[in-house]
Coordinates of C-alpha atoms in Angstrom, one line a residue:
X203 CA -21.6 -16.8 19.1
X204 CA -24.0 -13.9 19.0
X205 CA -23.2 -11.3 16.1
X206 CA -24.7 -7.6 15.9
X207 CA -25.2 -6.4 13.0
X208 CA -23.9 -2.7 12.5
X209 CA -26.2 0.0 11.2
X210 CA -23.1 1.6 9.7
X211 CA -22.1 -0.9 6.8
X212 CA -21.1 1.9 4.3
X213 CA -19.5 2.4 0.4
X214 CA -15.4 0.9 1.0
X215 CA -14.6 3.8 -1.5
X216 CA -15.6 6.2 1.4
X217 CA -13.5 4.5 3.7
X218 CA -10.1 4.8 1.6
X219 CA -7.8 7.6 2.7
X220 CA -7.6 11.1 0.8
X221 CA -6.1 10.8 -2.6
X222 CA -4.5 14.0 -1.5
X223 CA -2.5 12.4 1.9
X224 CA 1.0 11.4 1.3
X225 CA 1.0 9.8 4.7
X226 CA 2.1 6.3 5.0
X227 CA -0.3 4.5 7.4
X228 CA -0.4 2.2 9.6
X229 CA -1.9 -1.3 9.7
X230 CA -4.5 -1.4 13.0
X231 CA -4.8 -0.9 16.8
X232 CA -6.1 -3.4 19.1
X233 CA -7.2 -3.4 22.9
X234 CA -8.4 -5.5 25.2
X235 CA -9.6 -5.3 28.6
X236 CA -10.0 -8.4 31.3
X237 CA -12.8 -7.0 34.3
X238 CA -11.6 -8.4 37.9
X239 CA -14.7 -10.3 39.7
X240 CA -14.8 -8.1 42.3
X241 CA -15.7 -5.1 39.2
X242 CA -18.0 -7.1 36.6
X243 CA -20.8 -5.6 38.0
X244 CA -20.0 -2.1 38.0
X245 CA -17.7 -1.5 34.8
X246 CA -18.8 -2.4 31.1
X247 CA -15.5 -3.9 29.7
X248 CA -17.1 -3.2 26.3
X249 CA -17.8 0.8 27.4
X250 CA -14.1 0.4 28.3
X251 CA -12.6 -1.1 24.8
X252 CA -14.8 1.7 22.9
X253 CA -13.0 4.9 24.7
X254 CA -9.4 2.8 24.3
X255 CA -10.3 2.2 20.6
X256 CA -11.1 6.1 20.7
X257 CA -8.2 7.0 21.3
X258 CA -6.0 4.1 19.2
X259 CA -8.5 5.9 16.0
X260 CA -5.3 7.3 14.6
X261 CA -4.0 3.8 14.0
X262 CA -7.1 3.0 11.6
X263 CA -10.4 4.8 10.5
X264 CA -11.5 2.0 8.0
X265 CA -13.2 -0.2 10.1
X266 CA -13.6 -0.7 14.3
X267 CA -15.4 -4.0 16.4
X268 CA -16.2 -4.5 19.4
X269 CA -16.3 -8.7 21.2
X270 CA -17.0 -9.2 24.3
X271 CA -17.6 -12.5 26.2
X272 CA -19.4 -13.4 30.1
X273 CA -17.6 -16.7 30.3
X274 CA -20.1 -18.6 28.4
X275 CA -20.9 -16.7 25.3
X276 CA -19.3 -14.5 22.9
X277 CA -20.9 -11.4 21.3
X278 CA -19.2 -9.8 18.4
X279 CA -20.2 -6.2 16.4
X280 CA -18.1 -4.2 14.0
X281 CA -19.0 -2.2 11.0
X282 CA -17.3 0.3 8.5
X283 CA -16.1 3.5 9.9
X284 CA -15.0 5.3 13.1
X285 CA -15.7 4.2 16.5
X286 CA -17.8 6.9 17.1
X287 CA -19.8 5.7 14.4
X288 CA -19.8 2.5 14.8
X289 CA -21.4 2.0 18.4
X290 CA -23.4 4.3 20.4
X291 CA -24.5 3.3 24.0
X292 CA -27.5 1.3 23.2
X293 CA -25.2 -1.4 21.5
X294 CA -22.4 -1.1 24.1
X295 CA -25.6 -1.8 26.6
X296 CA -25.9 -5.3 24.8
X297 CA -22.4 -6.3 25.0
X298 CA -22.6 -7.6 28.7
X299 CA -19.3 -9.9 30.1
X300 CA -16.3 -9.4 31.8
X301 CA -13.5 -10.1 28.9
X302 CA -13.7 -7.7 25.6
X303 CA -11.0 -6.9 22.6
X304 CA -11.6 -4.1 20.2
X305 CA -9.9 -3.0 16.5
X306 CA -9.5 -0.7 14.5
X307 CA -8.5 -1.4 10.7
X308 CA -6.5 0.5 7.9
X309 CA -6.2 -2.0 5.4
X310 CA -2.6 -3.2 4.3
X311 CA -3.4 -7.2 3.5
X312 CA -7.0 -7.8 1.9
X313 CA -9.0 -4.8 0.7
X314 CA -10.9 -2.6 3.3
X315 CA -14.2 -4.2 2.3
X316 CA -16.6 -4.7 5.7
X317 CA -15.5 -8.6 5.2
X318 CA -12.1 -7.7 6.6
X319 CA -13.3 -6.0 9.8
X320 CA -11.6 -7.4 12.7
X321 CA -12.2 -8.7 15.2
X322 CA -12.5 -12.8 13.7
X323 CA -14.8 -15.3 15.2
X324 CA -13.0 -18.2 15.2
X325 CA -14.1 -22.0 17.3
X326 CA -13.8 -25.9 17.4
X327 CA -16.3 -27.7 19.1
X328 CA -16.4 -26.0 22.4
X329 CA -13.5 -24.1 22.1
X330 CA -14.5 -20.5 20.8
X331 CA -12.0 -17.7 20.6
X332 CA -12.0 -14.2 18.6
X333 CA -8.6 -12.9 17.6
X334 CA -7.7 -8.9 16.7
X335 CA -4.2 -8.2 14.5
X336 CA -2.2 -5.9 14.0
X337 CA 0.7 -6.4 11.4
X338 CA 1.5 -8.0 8.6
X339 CA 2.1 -11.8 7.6
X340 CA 4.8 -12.7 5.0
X341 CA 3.6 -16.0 4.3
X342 CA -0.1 -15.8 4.4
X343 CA -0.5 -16.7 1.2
X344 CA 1.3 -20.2 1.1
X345 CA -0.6 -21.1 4.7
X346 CA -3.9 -20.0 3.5
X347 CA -3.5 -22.0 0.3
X348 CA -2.5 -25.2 2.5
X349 CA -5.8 -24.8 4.6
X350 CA -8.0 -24.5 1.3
X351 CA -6.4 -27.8 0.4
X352 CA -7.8 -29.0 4.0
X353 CA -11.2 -27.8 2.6
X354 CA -11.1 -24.6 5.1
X355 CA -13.3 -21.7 3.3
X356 CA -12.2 -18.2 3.8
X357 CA -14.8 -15.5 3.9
X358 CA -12.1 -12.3 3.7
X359 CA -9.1 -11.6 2.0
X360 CA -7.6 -10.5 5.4
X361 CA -3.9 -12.1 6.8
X362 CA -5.8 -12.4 10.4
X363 CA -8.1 -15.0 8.9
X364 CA -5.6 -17.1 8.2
X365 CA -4.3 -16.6 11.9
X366 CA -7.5 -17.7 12.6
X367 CA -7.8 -20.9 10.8
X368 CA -4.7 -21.8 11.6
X369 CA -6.0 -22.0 15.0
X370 CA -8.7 -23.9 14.8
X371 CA -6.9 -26.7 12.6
X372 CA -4.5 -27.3 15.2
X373 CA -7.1 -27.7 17.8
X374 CA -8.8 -30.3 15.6
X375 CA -5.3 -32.0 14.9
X376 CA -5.2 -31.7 18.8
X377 CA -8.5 -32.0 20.7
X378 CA -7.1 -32.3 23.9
X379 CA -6.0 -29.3 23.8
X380 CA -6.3 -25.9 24.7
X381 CA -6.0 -22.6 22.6
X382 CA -3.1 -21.7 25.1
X383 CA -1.5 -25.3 24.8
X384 CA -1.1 -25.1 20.3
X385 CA -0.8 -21.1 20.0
X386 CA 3.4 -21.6 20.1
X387 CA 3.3 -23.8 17.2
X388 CA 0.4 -21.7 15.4
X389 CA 3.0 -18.2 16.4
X390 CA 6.2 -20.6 14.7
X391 CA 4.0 -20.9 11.8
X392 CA 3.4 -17.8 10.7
X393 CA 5.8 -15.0 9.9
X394 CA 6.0 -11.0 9.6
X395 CA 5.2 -8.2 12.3
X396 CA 1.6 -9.2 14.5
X397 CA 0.7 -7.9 17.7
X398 CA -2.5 -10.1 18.3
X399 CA -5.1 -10.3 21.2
X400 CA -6.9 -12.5 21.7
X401 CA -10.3 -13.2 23.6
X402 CA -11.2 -17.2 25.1
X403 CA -14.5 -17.8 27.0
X404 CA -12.2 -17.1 30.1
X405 CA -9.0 -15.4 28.8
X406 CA -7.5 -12.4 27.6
X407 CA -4.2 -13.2 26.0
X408 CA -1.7 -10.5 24.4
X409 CA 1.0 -11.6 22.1
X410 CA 3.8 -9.3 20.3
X411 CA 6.5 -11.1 17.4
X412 CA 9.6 -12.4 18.0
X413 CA 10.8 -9.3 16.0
X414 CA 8.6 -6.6 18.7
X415 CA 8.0 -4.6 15.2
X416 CA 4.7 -3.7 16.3
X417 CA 3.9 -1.7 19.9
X418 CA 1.7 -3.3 22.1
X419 CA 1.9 -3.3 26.3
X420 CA 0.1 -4.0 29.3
X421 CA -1.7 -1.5 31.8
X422 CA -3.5 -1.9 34.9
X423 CA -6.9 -0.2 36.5
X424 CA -7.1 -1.6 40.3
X425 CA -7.2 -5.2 39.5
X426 CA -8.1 -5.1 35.6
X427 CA -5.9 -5.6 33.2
X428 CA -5.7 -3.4 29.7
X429 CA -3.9 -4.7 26.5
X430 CA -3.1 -1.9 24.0
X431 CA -1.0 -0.9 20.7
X432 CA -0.1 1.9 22.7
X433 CA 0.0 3.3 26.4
X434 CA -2.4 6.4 24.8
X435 CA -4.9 3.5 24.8
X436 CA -4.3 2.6 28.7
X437 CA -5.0 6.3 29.8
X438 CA -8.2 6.7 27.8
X439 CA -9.7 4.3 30.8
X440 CA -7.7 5.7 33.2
X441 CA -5.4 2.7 33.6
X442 CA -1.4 2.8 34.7
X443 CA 0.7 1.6 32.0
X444 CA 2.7 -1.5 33.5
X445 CA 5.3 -2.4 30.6
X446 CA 5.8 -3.4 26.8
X447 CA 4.9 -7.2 26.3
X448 CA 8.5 -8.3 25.3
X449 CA 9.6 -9.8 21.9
X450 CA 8.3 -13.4 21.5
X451 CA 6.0 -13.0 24.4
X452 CA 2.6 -14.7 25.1
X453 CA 0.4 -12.9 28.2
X454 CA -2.3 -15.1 29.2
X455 CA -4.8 -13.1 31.8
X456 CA -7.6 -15.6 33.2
X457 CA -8.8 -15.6 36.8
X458 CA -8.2 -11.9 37.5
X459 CA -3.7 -13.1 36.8
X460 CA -1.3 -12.7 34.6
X461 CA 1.0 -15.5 33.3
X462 CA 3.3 -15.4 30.5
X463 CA 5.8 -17.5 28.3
X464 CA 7.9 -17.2 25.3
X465 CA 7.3 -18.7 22.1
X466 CA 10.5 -18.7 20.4
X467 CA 13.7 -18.5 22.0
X468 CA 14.8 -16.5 19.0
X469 CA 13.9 -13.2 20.2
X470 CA 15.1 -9.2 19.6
X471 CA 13.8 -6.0 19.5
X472 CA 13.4 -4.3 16.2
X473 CA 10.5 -1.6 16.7
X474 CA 9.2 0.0 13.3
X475 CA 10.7 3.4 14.4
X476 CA 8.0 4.9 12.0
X477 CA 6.1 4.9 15.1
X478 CA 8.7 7.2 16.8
X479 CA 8.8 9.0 13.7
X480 CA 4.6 10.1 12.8
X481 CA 2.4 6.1 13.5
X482 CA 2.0 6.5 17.5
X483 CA 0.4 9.1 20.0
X484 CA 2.6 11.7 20.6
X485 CA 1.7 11.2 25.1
X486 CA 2.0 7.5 24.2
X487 CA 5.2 5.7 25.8
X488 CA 6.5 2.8 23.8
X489 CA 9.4 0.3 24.8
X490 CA 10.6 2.8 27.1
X491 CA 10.9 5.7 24.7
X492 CA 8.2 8.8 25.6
X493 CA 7.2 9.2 21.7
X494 CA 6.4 13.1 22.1
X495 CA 10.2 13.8 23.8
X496 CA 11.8 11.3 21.3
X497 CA 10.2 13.8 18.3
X498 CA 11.4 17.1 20.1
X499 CA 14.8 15.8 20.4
X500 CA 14.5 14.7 16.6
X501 CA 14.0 18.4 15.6
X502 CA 17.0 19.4 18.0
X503 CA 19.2 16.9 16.1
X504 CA 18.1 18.2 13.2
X505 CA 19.2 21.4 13.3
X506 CA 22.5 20.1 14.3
X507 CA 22.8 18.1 11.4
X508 CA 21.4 20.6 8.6
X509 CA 21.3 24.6 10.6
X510 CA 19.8 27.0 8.4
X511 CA 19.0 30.9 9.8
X512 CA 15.7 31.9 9.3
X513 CA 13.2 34.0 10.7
X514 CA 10.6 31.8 11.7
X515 CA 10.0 27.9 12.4
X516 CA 7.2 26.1 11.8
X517 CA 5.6 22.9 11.9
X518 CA 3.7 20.6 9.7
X519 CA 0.5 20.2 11.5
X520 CA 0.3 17.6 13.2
X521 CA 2.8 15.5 13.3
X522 CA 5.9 18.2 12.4
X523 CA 4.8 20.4 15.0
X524 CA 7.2 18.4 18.1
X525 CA 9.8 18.4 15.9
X526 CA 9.3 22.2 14.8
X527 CA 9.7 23.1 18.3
X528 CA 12.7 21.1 18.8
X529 CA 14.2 23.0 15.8
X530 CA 13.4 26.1 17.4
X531 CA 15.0 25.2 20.7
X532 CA 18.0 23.7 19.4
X533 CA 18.4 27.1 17.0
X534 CA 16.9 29.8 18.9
X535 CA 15.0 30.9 15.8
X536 CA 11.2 31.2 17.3
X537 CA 8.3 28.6 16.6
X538 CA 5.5 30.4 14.5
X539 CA 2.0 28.7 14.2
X540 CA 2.1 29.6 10.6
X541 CA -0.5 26.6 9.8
X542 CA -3.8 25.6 10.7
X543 CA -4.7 22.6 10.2
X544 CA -9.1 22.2 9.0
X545 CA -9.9 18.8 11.3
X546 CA -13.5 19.0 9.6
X547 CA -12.3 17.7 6.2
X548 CA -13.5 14.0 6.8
X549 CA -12.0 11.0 5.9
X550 CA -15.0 10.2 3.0
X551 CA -13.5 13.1 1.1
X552 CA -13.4 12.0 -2.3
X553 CA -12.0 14.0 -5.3
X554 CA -11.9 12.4 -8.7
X555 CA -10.1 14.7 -11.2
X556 CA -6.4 14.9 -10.8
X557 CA -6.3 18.8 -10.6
X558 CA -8.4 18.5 -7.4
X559 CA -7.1 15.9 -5.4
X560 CA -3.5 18.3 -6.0
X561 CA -5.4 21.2 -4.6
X562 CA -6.7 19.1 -1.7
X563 CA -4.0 20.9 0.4
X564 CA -5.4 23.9 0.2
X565 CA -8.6 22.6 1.9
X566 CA -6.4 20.9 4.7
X567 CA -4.4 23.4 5.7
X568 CA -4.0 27.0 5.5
X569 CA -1.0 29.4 6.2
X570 CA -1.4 32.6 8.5
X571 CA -0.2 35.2 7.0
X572 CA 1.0 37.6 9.4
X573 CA 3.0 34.6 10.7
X574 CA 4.6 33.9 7.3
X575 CA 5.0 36.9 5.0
X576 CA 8.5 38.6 4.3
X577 CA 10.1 35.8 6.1
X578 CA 12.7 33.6 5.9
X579 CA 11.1 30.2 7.3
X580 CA 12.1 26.6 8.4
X581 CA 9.0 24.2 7.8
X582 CA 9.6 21.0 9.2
X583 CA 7.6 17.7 8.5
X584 CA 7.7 14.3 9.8
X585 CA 8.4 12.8 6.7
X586 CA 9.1 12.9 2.3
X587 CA 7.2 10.2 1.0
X588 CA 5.7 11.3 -3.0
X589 CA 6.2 15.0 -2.7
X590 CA 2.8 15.6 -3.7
X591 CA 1.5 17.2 -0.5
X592 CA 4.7 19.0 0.0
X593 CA 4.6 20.5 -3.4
X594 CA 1.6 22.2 -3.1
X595 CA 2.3 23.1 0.8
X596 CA 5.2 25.4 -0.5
X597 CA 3.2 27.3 -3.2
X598 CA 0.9 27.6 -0.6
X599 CA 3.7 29.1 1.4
X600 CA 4.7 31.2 -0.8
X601 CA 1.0 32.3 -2.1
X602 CA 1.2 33.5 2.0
X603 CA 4.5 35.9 0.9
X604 CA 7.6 33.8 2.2
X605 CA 10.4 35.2 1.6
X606 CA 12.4 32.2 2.0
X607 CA 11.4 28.3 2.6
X608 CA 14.0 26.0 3.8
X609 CA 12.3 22.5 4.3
X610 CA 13.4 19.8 7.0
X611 CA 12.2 16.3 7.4
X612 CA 12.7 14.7 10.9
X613 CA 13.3 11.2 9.3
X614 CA 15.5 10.2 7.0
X615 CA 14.8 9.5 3.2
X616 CA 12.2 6.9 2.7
X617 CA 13.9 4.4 -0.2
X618 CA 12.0 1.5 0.0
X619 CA 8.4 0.1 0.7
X620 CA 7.2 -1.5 3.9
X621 CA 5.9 -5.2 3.9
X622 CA 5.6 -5.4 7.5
X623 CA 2.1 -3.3 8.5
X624 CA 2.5 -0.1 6.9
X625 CA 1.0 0.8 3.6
X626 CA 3.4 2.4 1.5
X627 CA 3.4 3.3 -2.1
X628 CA 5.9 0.8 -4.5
X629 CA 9.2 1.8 -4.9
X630 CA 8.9 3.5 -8.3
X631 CA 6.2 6.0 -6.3
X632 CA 9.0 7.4 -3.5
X633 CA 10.2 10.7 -4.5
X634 CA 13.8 9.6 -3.2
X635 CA 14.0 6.6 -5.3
X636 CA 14.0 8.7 -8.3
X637 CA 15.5 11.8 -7.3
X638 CA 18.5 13.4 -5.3
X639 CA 18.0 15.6 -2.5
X640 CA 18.6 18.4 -4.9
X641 CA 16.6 17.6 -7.7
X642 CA 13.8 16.9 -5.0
X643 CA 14.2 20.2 -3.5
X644 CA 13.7 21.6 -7.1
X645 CA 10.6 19.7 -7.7
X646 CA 8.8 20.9 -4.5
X647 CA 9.8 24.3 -4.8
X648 CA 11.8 24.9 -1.6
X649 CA 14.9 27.1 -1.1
X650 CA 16.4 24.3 0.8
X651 CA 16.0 20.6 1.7
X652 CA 17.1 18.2 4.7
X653 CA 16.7 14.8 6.2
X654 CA 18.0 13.9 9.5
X655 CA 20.2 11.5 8.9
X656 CA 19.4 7.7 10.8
X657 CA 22.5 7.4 12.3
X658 CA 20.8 10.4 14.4
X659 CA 17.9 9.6 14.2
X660 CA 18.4 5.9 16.1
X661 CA 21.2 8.1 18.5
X662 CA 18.4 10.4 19.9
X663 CA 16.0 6.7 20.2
X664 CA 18.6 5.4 21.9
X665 CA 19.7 8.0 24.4
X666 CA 16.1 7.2 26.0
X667 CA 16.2 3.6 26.2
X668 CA 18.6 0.5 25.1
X669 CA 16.1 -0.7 23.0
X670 CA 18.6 -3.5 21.0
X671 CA 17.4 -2.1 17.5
X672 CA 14.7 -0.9 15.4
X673 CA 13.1 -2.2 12.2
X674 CA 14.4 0.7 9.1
X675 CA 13.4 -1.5 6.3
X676 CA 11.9 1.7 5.0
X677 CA 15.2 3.7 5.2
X678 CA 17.6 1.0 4.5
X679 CA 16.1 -1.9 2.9
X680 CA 17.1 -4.2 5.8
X681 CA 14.1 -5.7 7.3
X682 CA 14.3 -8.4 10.2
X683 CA 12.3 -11.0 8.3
X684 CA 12.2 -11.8 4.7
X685 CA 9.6 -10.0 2.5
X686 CA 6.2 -11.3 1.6
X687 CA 6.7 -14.6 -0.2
X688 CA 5.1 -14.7 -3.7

């Protein structure tokens, strides 16, 4: 394998998130793309991977790569930070082939040090293969403690290594065999949400859990294929988004065709509707469900569930702003763009004193006052997770003379933390663990306070598609598989 170094290898603090964003992330996005002979010689599949990444950024601003592969050798480059950063067209000129994958990281398992970039080189003997992830393993640990024993030497502290690994042991326990041929016993193994691709010397293969907890589907550009987290990552390369690879499902792509199998004959659909909630695109489609209509019908159920009169609605930026307007339709009360959102912040934005990272609101958004004073206003947001943020929003509100501020969230009360791909705070940090929905609205300073509830929440999913069921671990406690083992 030939590796390129990155010229951007920078600090990991500058990488973390702001101090200040209450968000809960996501884990990664991945993409692949397989080039058809008859277009190898006019289209760059690793110019192709970089504008799909591009636009799968939101998923992960951490950490990107880029491996590509001409059916004899592999060439692999990431580095710390955006894509954009990352790669510029001279080092897209050098990764020449016909197969590429591409990542992008927000660290959840390992730290978000350059050693856990993704994609992973993994080979045995001839057999070379480089594997992107996106999820969250559950028994990682006990695997990767079991290969150390084998005398395997880990060089990250990333789950996807140990995906790796596990690989290339069963190919040594079985040399007659292909990476196709052991990955159902090496998917059995391991357990937890993974959407994976993964790039042979003449194959692009997509695989999505048993579970489907994490998005990932299959596109088409004339006779290449695209593999993507989410259908946003299709259109960047002006592909046609073909369908969801299904629970349990393996895609192998070689020869310019798709093939595909099943894994485990214990199979259902439990997407992590966080994604339907703030994770995805809002123009992405995912198992059916278009995420931007699915958000707008959120804010019209929420209004159903918790009316409020008011004189103006308004919307979170970005993510509240679909369901702000489907508040607004379902109530008559007009949408107001009474926030602005400053994109220019950065993501290396570091604040070290307490009082600061507070204030860091009041550098990321700012209210319009003509929009806002002497009114009675709805704000809706996506979701309640420390009440930090939201805190300071409302002074910030009222600093911009509200008369009134009645807050909404467009998903339900978040209770417990993730283990399957998302990083959430512990349990103790969630404002709904320790408060009620009226104490909460005390602390934040609102006139009102809301959740949708998820009984409605999962209705308005479901009146799109017959999806089976979603994961709520992070509403209910109920997750589909067992949490990470010790």
């Amino acid at each position: 394998m030939k590796k390129l170094n990155s010229r951007h290898l920078k600090n990991s603090q500058e990488n973390q998130n702001n101090p200040g964003d209450e968000k809960l992330h996501e884990a990664c996005g991945v993409t692949g793309i397989y080039i058809s002979k008859d277009y190898k010689d006019n289209c760059n599949p690793a110019a192709e991977v970089y504008k799909s990444l591009i636009a799968l950024q939101h998923r992960g601003q951490e950490s990107c790569g880029i491996a590509v592969c001409n059916g004899e050798k592999i060439t692999l480059q990431k580095g710390s930070g955006l894509v954009n950063e990352v790669f510029n067209s001279r080092d897209l000129s050098k990764l020449n082939g016909y197969i590429s994958i591409g990542h992008v990281r927000y660290s959840t398992s390992g730290d978000n040090s350059i050693k856990n970039a993704q994609p992973f080189y993994g080979s045995f003997e001839s057999q070379e293969f480089v594997i992107a992830h996106n999820g969250q393993l559950c028994n990682h640990k006990e695997i990767k403690k079991e290969l150390e024993q084998k005398g395997y030497k880990f060089s990250s502290t990333s789950d996807t290594e140990v995906i790796s690994k596990l690989i290339e042991n069963e190919l040594k326990n079985n040399p007659s065999k292909n990476i196709e041929d052991i990955l159902p016993f090496v998917l059995n193994r391991i357990e937890g949400s993974f959407s994976l691709c993964i790039m042979t010397k003449d194959s692009l293969i997509g695989v999505r859990d048993c579970n489907g907890i994490r998005p990932l589907c299959i596109g088409q550009k004339e006779n290449n294929w695209i593999i993507s987290s989410e259908s946003c990552g299709i259109d960047a390369v002006g592909g046609k988004l073909i369908r969801d690879i299904l629970p349990g499902e393996i895609v192998i792509i070689r020869n310019g065709k798709l093939n595909s199998l099943f894994y485990s004959s214990e199979r259902t659909k439990q997407t992590c509707i966080f994604e339907y909630v703030y994770f995805a695109r809002p123009d992405s489609v995912i198992d059916g469900i278009p995420v931007q209509s699915a958000r707008f019908k959120m804010g019209e159920r929420l209004f159903k569930e918790a009316s409020i009169m008011a004189d103006a609605v308004i919307g979170v930026p970005d993510s509240g702003v679909s369901a702000a307007l489907g508040f607004s339709s379902a109530s008559g009360i007009p949408f107001s763009l009474g926030l602005i959102k400053n994109k220019y912040i950065g993501r290396s934005f570091i604040l070290s004193e307490q009082k600061e990272r507070e204030n860091i609101v009041n550098l990321k958004l700012n209210a319009i006052r003509a929009e806002i004073e002497g009114k009675r206003i709805v704000v809706i947001d996506d979701s309640l997770v420390r009440g930090t943020t939201c805190k300071y929003l409302i002074r910030l509100l009222r600093r911009a003379g509200a008369k009134e501020i009645h807050l909404r969230i467009s998903s339900p009360q978040v209770l417990f933390p993730c283990y399957l791909g998302i990083d959430t705070p512990q349990k103790e940090e969630l404002i709904s663990t320790r408060y009620s929905v009226s104490e909460i609205c005390r602390q934040v300073g609102a006139d009102s306070l809301a959740f949708i509830t998820l009984p409605g929440m999962v209705e308005v999913l479901n009146s799109f598609a017959d999806n089976g069921g979603f994961c709520t671990g992070c509403f209910n406690g109920e997750y589909p598989v067992p949490a990470i083992h010790s």
